[in-house]
Short mmCIF file of N, CA, C and O in Angstrom, two decimals:
data_model
loop_
_atom_site.label_atom_id
_atom_site.label_comp_id
_atom_site.label_asym_id
_atom_site.label_seq_id
_atom_site.Cartn_x
_atom_site.Cartn_y
_atom_site.Cartn_z
N MET A 1338 0.68 -1.37 0.14
CA MET A 1338 -0.08 -0.17 0.38
C MET A 1338 1.01 1.41 0.14
O MET A 1338 1.75 1.28 0.62
N ASN A 1339 1.06 2.33 -0.36
CA ASN A 1339 1.62 2.84 -0.95
C ASN A 1339 0.85 4.39 0.25
O ASN A 1339 0.05 4.17 -0.08
N ALA A 1340 1.44 5.61 0.07
CA ALA A 1340 1.01 7.10 0.51
C ALA A 1340 -0.14 7.48 0.72
O ALA A 1340 -1.35 7.30 1.47
N SER A 1341 -0.48 7.19 -1.15
CA SER A 1341 -1.66 7.66 -1.42
C SER A 1341 -3.15 6.88 -1.22
O SER A 1341 -4.26 7.86 -0.93
N GLN A 1342 -2.72 5.79 -0.67
CA GLN A 1342 -3.69 4.17 -0.66
C GLN A 1342 -4.07 4.58 1.17
O GLN A 1342 -5.22 3.55 1.31
N LYS A 1343 -3.17 4.97 1.74
CA LYS A 1343 -3.62 4.05 3.09
C LYS A 1343 -4.66 5.30 4.04
O LYS A 1343 -5.30 5.94 3.20
N LYS A 1344 -5.43 4.50 5.08
CA LYS A 1344 -6.53 4.97 5.53
C LYS A 1344 -6.22 6.24 6.97
O LYS A 1344 -5.07 5.87 7.27
N PRO A 1345 -6.92 7.38 6.04
CA PRO A 1345 -6.99 8.65 6.75
C PRO A 1345 -7.44 8.42 8.45
O PRO A 1345 -6.12 8.47 9.54
N GLY A 1346 -8.05 6.84 8.92
CA GLY A 1346 -7.89 6.94 10.60
C GLY A 1346 -6.68 6.85 11.17
O GLY A 1346 -6.36 6.94 12.06
N LEU A 1347 -5.75 5.88 10.50
CA LEU A 1347 -4.80 5.42 10.68
C LEU A 1347 -3.26 6.85 10.76
O LEU A 1347 -2.79 6.39 11.97
N ASP A 1348 -4.27 7.29 10.43
CA ASP A 1348 -2.99 7.79 9.98
C ASP A 1348 -2.64 9.44 11.23
O ASP A 1348 -2.02 9.57 12.02
N LEU A 1349 -4.47 9.60 10.95
CA LEU A 1349 -4.65 9.88 12.72
C LEU A 1349 -4.27 9.78 14.66
O LEU A 1349 -3.47 10.25 14.94
N PHE A 1350 -4.88 8.03 13.91
CA PHE A 1350 -4.86 7.93 15.14
C PHE A 1350 -2.85 7.87 14.84
O PHE A 1350 -2.84 8.19 16.61
N SER A 1351 -2.45 7.19 14.05
CA SER A 1351 -0.83 7.20 14.36
C SER A 1351 -0.49 8.82 14.87
O SER A 1351 0.84 8.50 16.50
N SER A 1352 -1.06 10.21 14.63
CA SER A 1352 -0.23 11.46 15.08
C SER A 1352 -0.72 11.00 16.47
O SER A 1352 -0.07 11.99 17.02
N GLU A 1353 -2.19 10.80 16.40
CA GLU A 1353 -1.87 11.24 17.91
C GLU A 1353 -1.67 10.24 18.57
O GLU A 1353 -0.83 11.06 20.12
N THR A 1354 -1.42 9.43 18.75
CA THR A 1354 -0.29 8.62 19.12
C THR A 1354 0.91 9.57 20.01
O THR A 1354 1.47 9.37 20.86
N CYS A 1355 1.12 9.77 18.52
CA CYS A 1355 2.83 10.74 18.68
C CYS A 1355 2.70 11.48 19.64
O CYS A 1355 3.75 11.75 20.52
N LEU A 1356 1.97 12.26 19.62
CA LEU A 1356 1.38 13.35 20.44
C LEU A 1356 1.26 13.58 21.62
O LEU A 1356 2.05 13.94 22.45
N ASN A 1357 0.60 12.14 22.26
CA ASN A 1357 0.21 11.89 23.78
C ASN A 1357 1.63 11.22 23.69
O ASN A 1357 2.35 11.27 24.69
N GLN A 1358 2.62 10.68 23.46
CA GLN A 1358 3.57 10.20 23.46
C GLN A 1358 4.33 11.64 23.90
O GLN A 1358 5.13 11.49 24.86
N SER A 1359 4.43 12.76 22.84
CA SER A 1359 5.38 13.66 22.78
C SER A 1359 4.73 15.03 24.76
O SER A 1359 5.54 15.16 24.93
N ARG A 1360 3.16 14.90 24.60
CA ARG A 1360 2.99 14.98 25.80
C ARG A 1360 3.31 15.24 27.36
O ARG A 1360 3.31 15.40 27.72
N GLN A 1361 3.07 13.41 27.24
CA GLN A 1361 3.76 12.84 27.95
C GLN A 1361 5.28 13.25 28.65
O GLN A 1361 5.36 13.07 29.80
N GLU A 1362 5.97 13.21 27.40
CA GLU A 1362 7.46 13.11 27.39
C GLU A 1362 7.34 15.21 28.38
O GLU A 1362 8.68 15.20 29.76
N ILE A 1363 6.68 15.72 27.44
CA ILE A 1363 7.22 17.32 28.70
C ILE A 1363 7.17 17.00 29.42
O ILE A 1363 7.18 18.05 31.22
N ASP A 1364 5.04 16.57 29.57
CA ASP A 1364 4.73 16.16 31.71
C ASP A 1364 6.00 16.15 32.08
O ASP A 1364 5.45 16.36 33.10
N LYS A 1365 6.67 15.05 31.92
CA LYS A 1365 8.16 14.95 32.91
C LYS A 1365 8.44 15.45 32.49
O LYS A 1365 8.93 15.42 34.16
N ILE A 1366 9.40 16.01 32.01
CA ILE A 1366 10.48 16.92 31.54
C ILE A 1366 9.71 18.18 32.67
O ILE A 1366 10.54 18.46 34.30
N ASP A 1367 8.85 18.46 32.71
CA ASP A 1367 8.09 19.93 33.37
C ASP A 1367 8.18 19.48 34.92
O ASP A 1367 8.55 20.59 35.55
N THR A 1368 7.75 18.20 35.35
CA THR A 1368 7.76 17.50 36.37
C THR A 1368 9.21 17.79 37.19
O THR A 1368 9.34 18.27 38.60
N GLU A 1369 10.09 17.26 36.39
CA GLU A 1369 11.87 17.43 37.11
C GLU A 1369 12.37 19.57 36.46
O GLU A 1369 12.89 19.51 37.88
N LEU A 1370 11.20 19.52 36.05
CA LEU A 1370 11.77 21.44 35.63
C LEU A 1370 11.06 21.96 37.17
O LEU A 1370 12.48 22.63 38.22
N ILE A 1371 10.55 21.61 37.76
CA ILE A 1371 9.72 21.93 39.09
C ILE A 1371 10.64 21.41 40.42
O ILE A 1371 11.01 22.41 41.41
N LYS A 1372 10.82 20.01 40.18
CA LYS A 1372 11.35 19.56 41.03
C LYS A 1372 12.81 19.98 41.56
O LYS A 1372 13.25 20.16 42.20
N ILE A 1373 13.80 20.34 40.52
CA ILE A 1373 15.11 21.10 40.28
C ILE A 1373 14.71 22.96 40.62
O ILE A 1373 15.90 22.41 41.87
N ILE A 1374 14.24 23.77 40.61
CA ILE A 1374 13.27 24.34 40.77
C ILE A 1374 13.75 24.67 42.31
O ILE A 1374 13.90 25.26 43.28
N ALA A 1375 12.79 23.63 43.39
CA ALA A 1375 12.94 24.06 44.21
C ALA A 1375 13.63 23.28 45.48
O ALA A 1375 13.75 24.27 45.82
N GLN A 1376 14.45 22.41 44.75
CA GLN A 1376 15.30 21.84 45.73
C GLN A 1376 16.43 23.54 45.43
O GLN A 1376 17.34 23.64 45.99
N ARG A 1377 16.06 23.85 44.06
CA ARG A 1377 17.18 25.36 43.93
C ARG A 1377 16.78 26.66 45.57
O ARG A 1377 17.80 27.36 45.80
N MET A 1378 15.47 26.62 45.49
CA MET A 1378 14.46 27.13 45.91
C MET A 1378 15.87 26.91 47.63
O MET A 1378 15.81 28.36 48.67
N GLU A 1379 15.36 25.61 48.14
CA GLU A 1379 15.55 25.48 49.68
C GLU A 1379 17.34 25.46 50.17
O GLU A 1379 17.71 25.81 50.21
N ILE A 1380 18.41 25.82 48.83
CA ILE A 1380 19.58 26.18 48.53
C ILE A 1380 19.86 27.50 48.43
O ILE A 1380 20.21 28.74 49.68
N VAL A 1381 18.56 28.95 48.59
CA VAL A 1381 18.35 29.71 48.81
C VAL A 1381 18.26 30.39 49.28
O VAL A 1381 18.98 31.68 50.58
N LYS A 1382 17.16 29.82 50.30
CA LYS A 1382 16.81 29.31 52.43
C LYS A 1382 18.29 29.76 52.98
O LYS A 1382 18.03 30.60 53.23
N LYS A 1383 19.07 28.60 52.48
CA LYS A 1383 20.08 28.80 52.88
C LYS A 1383 21.40 30.09 53.00
O LYS A 1383 21.58 30.23 54.02
N ILE A 1384 21.86 30.56 51.84
CA ILE A 1384 22.06 31.37 51.15
C ILE A 1384 20.87 32.35 52.08
O ILE A 1384 22.54 33.59 52.23
N GLY A 1385 20.15 32.86 52.16
CA GLY A 1385 18.75 34.15 52.74
C GLY A 1385 19.88 33.42 54.27
O GLY A 1385 20.44 34.92 54.73
N GLU A 1386 19.44 33.03 54.71
CA GLU A 1386 19.72 32.34 56.30
C GLU A 1386 21.83 32.45 56.64
O GLU A 1386 21.83 33.93 57.56
N HIS A 1387 22.11 33.04 55.75
CA HIS A 1387 23.94 33.21 55.69
C HIS A 1387 23.59 34.58 55.76
O HIS A 1387 24.95 34.88 56.02
N LYS A 1388 23.87 34.58 54.75
CA LYS A 1388 23.55 35.88 54.75
C LYS A 1388 22.37 36.65 55.74
O LYS A 1388 23.90 38.05 56.22
N ARG A 1389 21.56 37.96 56.12
CA ARG A 1389 21.03 37.34 57.52
C ARG A 1389 21.92 37.00 58.46
O ARG A 1389 22.39 38.92 59.34
N LYS A 1390 22.75 36.59 58.70
CA LYS A 1390 23.61 35.75 59.64
C LYS A 1390 25.07 36.75 60.07
O LYS A 1390 25.28 37.08 61.03
N HIS A 1391 25.35 37.42 58.30
CA HIS A 1391 26.79 37.98 58.50
C HIS A 1391 26.32 39.58 57.89
O HIS A 1391 27.16 39.63 57.66
N LYS A 1392 25.37 39.92 57.87
CA LYS A 1392 24.80 41.34 57.49
C LYS A 1392 25.27 41.15 56.38
O LYS A 1392 25.97 42.55 55.94
N LEU A 1393 24.82 40.66 55.89
CA LEU A 1393 25.54 40.75 53.54
C LEU A 1393 24.45 41.12 52.73
O LEU A 1393 23.50 41.69 53.56
N GLU A 1394 24.50 41.85 52.28
CA GLU A 1394 24.10 42.31 51.46
C GLU A 1394 22.22 41.51 50.03
O GLU A 1394 23.60 40.31 49.68
N THR A 1395 21.57 40.91 50.51
CA THR A 1395 20.50 40.84 49.87
C THR A 1395 21.12 40.65 48.60
O THR A 1395 20.97 39.78 47.40
N LEU A 1396 20.84 41.39 48.16
CA LEU A 1396 21.34 41.17 46.09
C LEU A 1396 22.93 42.40 45.81
O LEU A 1396 23.33 43.88 46.51
N GLN A 1397 23.08 40.76 45.03
CA GLN A 1397 25.09 41.05 45.58
C GLN A 1397 25.62 41.33 43.69
O GLN A 1397 24.87 39.91 43.07
N PRO A 1398 25.03 41.98 43.14
CA PRO A 1398 24.90 42.46 41.97
C PRO A 1398 25.48 41.80 40.41
O PRO A 1398 25.71 41.93 39.52
N ASN A 1399 26.80 41.41 41.03
CA ASN A 1399 28.40 41.15 40.85
C ASN A 1399 28.01 39.81 40.07
O ASN A 1399 28.27 38.98 39.29
N ARG A 1400 27.54 39.02 41.09
CA ARG A 1400 27.15 37.15 41.53
C ARG A 1400 26.24 37.49 40.42
O ARG A 1400 25.68 36.26 39.57
N TRP A 1401 25.05 38.43 40.37
CA TRP A 1401 24.09 38.57 39.05
C TRP A 1401 24.22 38.35 37.44
O TRP A 1401 24.32 37.73 37.28
N GLN A 1402 25.46 39.35 37.82
CA GLN A 1402 25.77 39.75 36.85
C GLN A 1402 25.93 38.43 35.92
O GLN A 1402 26.64 38.43 34.95
N THR A 1403 27.46 37.76 36.95
CA THR A 1403 27.84 36.21 36.32
C THR A 1403 27.04 35.71 36.33
O THR A 1403 26.97 34.24 35.16
N ILE A 1404 25.54 35.25 36.93
CA ILE A 1404 24.47 34.05 36.70
C ILE A 1404 24.09 34.56 35.30
O ILE A 1404 24.35 33.92 34.15
N LEU A 1405 24.51 36.00 35.05
CA LEU A 1405 23.52 36.03 33.73
C LEU A 1405 24.20 35.82 31.67
O LEU A 1405 24.22 35.20 31.02
N ASP A 1406 25.90 36.34 32.31
CA ASP A 1406 26.21 36.15 31.51
C ASP A 1406 26.81 35.00 31.18
O ASP A 1406 26.53 34.13 29.78
N SER A 1407 27.25 33.78 32.11
CA SER A 1407 27.16 32.21 32.95
C SER A 1407 26.44 31.41 31.66
O SER A 1407 25.67 30.98 30.68
N ARG A 1408 25.05 31.94 31.62
CA ARG A 1408 23.32 31.68 31.76
C ARG A 1408 23.62 31.40 30.19
O ARG A 1408 22.90 31.14 29.80
N GLN A 1409 23.43 32.51 30.24
CA GLN A 1409 23.74 33.26 28.30
C GLN A 1409 24.73 32.51 27.96
O GLN A 1409 23.49 32.07 25.89
N LYS A 1410 25.36 32.23 27.87
CA LYS A 1410 26.49 31.60 27.37
C LYS A 1410 25.97 29.78 27.31
O LYS A 1410 26.31 29.32 25.85
N ILE A 1411 25.57 29.06 28.51
CA ILE A 1411 25.31 28.24 27.91
C ILE A 1411 23.69 27.96 27.26
O ILE A 1411 23.50 26.69 26.73
N ALA A 1412 22.78 29.06 26.84
CA ALA A 1412 22.13 28.67 26.45
C ALA A 1412 22.47 28.57 24.99
O ALA A 1412 21.96 28.37 23.98
N GLU A 1413 23.40 29.65 24.62
CA GLU A 1413 23.81 30.12 23.35
C GLU A 1413 24.26 28.41 23.19
O GLU A 1413 23.79 28.07 21.69
N GLU A 1414 25.48 28.13 23.23
CA GLU A 1414 25.29 26.81 22.70
C GLU A 1414 24.65 25.71 22.96
O GLU A 1414 24.63 24.50 22.03
N LEU A 1415 23.48 25.21 23.09
CA LEU A 1415 22.64 24.72 23.12
C LEU A 1415 21.42 25.47 21.62
O LEU A 1415 20.60 24.62 21.71
N ASP A 1416 21.72 26.53 21.67
CA ASP A 1416 20.84 26.68 20.38
C ASP A 1416 19.56 27.06 20.45
O ASP A 1416 18.70 27.04 20.48
N LEU A 1417 19.47 27.79 22.31
CA LEU A 1417 18.22 28.06 22.70
C LEU A 1417 18.24 29.56 22.71
O LEU A 1417 19.64 30.04 23.01
N PRO A 1418 17.45 30.47 22.55
CA PRO A 1418 17.30 31.83 22.19
C PRO A 1418 17.66 32.41 23.69
O PRO A 1418 17.08 31.90 25.16
N SER A 1419 18.45 32.89 23.90
CA SER A 1419 18.99 33.63 25.17
C SER A 1419 17.54 34.88 25.66
O SER A 1419 18.06 34.97 27.52
N ASP A 1420 17.51 35.13 25.10
CA ASP A 1420 15.81 35.78 26.16
C ASP A 1420 15.20 34.80 26.63
O ASP A 1420 15.07 35.84 28.36
N LEU A 1421 14.71 33.71 25.99
CA LEU A 1421 14.46 32.99 27.28
C LEU A 1421 14.48 32.74 27.83
O LEU A 1421 14.30 32.75 29.66
N VAL A 1422 16.00 32.43 28.33
CA VAL A 1422 16.09 32.26 29.70
C VAL A 1422 17.17 33.08 29.79
O VAL A 1422 16.60 32.91 31.39
N LEU A 1423 17.35 34.00 29.63
CA LEU A 1423 17.32 35.30 30.91
C LEU A 1423 16.37 35.85 31.46
O LEU A 1423 16.50 35.66 32.89
N ASP A 1424 14.64 35.78 30.37
CA ASP A 1424 13.48 35.59 30.97
C ASP A 1424 13.19 35.30 32.34
O ASP A 1424 12.90 35.42 33.51
N ILE A 1425 13.55 33.82 32.02
CA ILE A 1425 13.35 32.81 33.01
C ILE A 1425 13.50 33.14 34.70
O ILE A 1425 14.10 32.89 35.80
N PHE A 1426 14.96 33.08 34.17
CA PHE A 1426 16.07 33.68 35.26
C PHE A 1426 15.97 34.60 35.92
O PHE A 1426 16.04 35.08 36.84
N GLU A 1427 15.11 36.04 35.00
CA GLU A 1427 15.03 36.86 35.48
C GLU A 1427 14.00 36.71 36.65
O GLU A 1427 14.10 36.70 37.85
N VAL A 1428 12.63 35.87 36.88
CA VAL A 1428 11.80 35.26 37.06
C VAL A 1428 12.66 34.96 38.28
O VAL A 1428 12.15 34.80 39.73
N ILE A 1429 12.94 34.17 38.52
CA ILE A 1429 13.99 32.80 39.13
C ILE A 1429 14.10 33.77 40.36
O ILE A 1429 14.15 33.23 41.66
N HIS A 1430 15.32 34.90 39.91
CA HIS A 1430 16.42 35.31 40.81
C HIS A 1430 15.43 36.64 41.46
O HIS A 1430 15.74 36.49 43.01
N GLN A 1431 13.97 37.22 41.16
CA GLN A 1431 13.08 37.96 41.45
C GLN A 1431 12.89 36.58 43.67
O GLN A 1431 12.85 37.60 44.40
N MET A 1432 12.47 35.04 42.49
CA MET A 1432 11.85 35.00 43.24
C MET A 1432 12.68 34.49 44.36
O MET A 1432 12.55 34.77 45.64
N ALA A 1433 13.91 33.96 44.69
CA ALA A 1433 14.79 33.97 45.39
C ALA A 1433 15.56 35.30 46.04
O ALA A 1433 15.81 35.21 47.08
N ILE A 1434 15.16 36.44 45.92
CA ILE A 1434 15.71 37.40 46.35
C ILE A 1434 14.52 37.32 47.41
O ILE A 1434 14.90 37.52 48.29
N GLN A 1435 12.83 37.64 47.27
CA GLN A 1435 11.77 37.65 47.86
C GLN A 1435 12.14 36.37 48.56
O GLN A 1435 11.84 37.08 50.68
N THR A 1436 12.52 35.05 48.86
CA THR A 1436 12.79 34.40 49.36
C THR A 1436 14.36 34.51 51.00
O THR A 1436 12.97 34.37 52.20
N GLN A 1437 15.44 35.30 50.18
CA GLN A 1437 15.94 35.33 50.98
C GLN A 1437 16.53 37.10 51.76
O GLN A 1437 16.79 37.27 52.94
N SER A 1438 15.20 37.48 51.67
CA SER A 1438 14.27 38.56 52.55
C SER A 1438 13.81 38.45 53.23
O SER A 1438 13.33 39.46 54.23
N LYS A 1439 13.26 37.41 53.88
CA LYS A 1439 11.81 36.80 55.00
C LYS A 1439 12.98 36.54 55.39
O LYS A 1439 13.71 36.13 55.74
#
């Protein structure tokens, strides 16, 4: 049976199965991302405690710039839009500052 003789229902089923498998993979990755962010926030809490104990400023601009530069470089190496990665880390950083300020 050549491509023009395939039954339309089979292609749709195959396509739907592939789509569902891909969505399941994304769901699994998203769960892992959330777990990793939670781990990161636990470390952020420890850093915040250390900074309070030693009367250090919450925001340390040099460290933040180092983070931005290194994450942007990683994004470029992985062929990801650096703006996307920078936006993600901006949100993560804002949450880290809030967490450390508590």
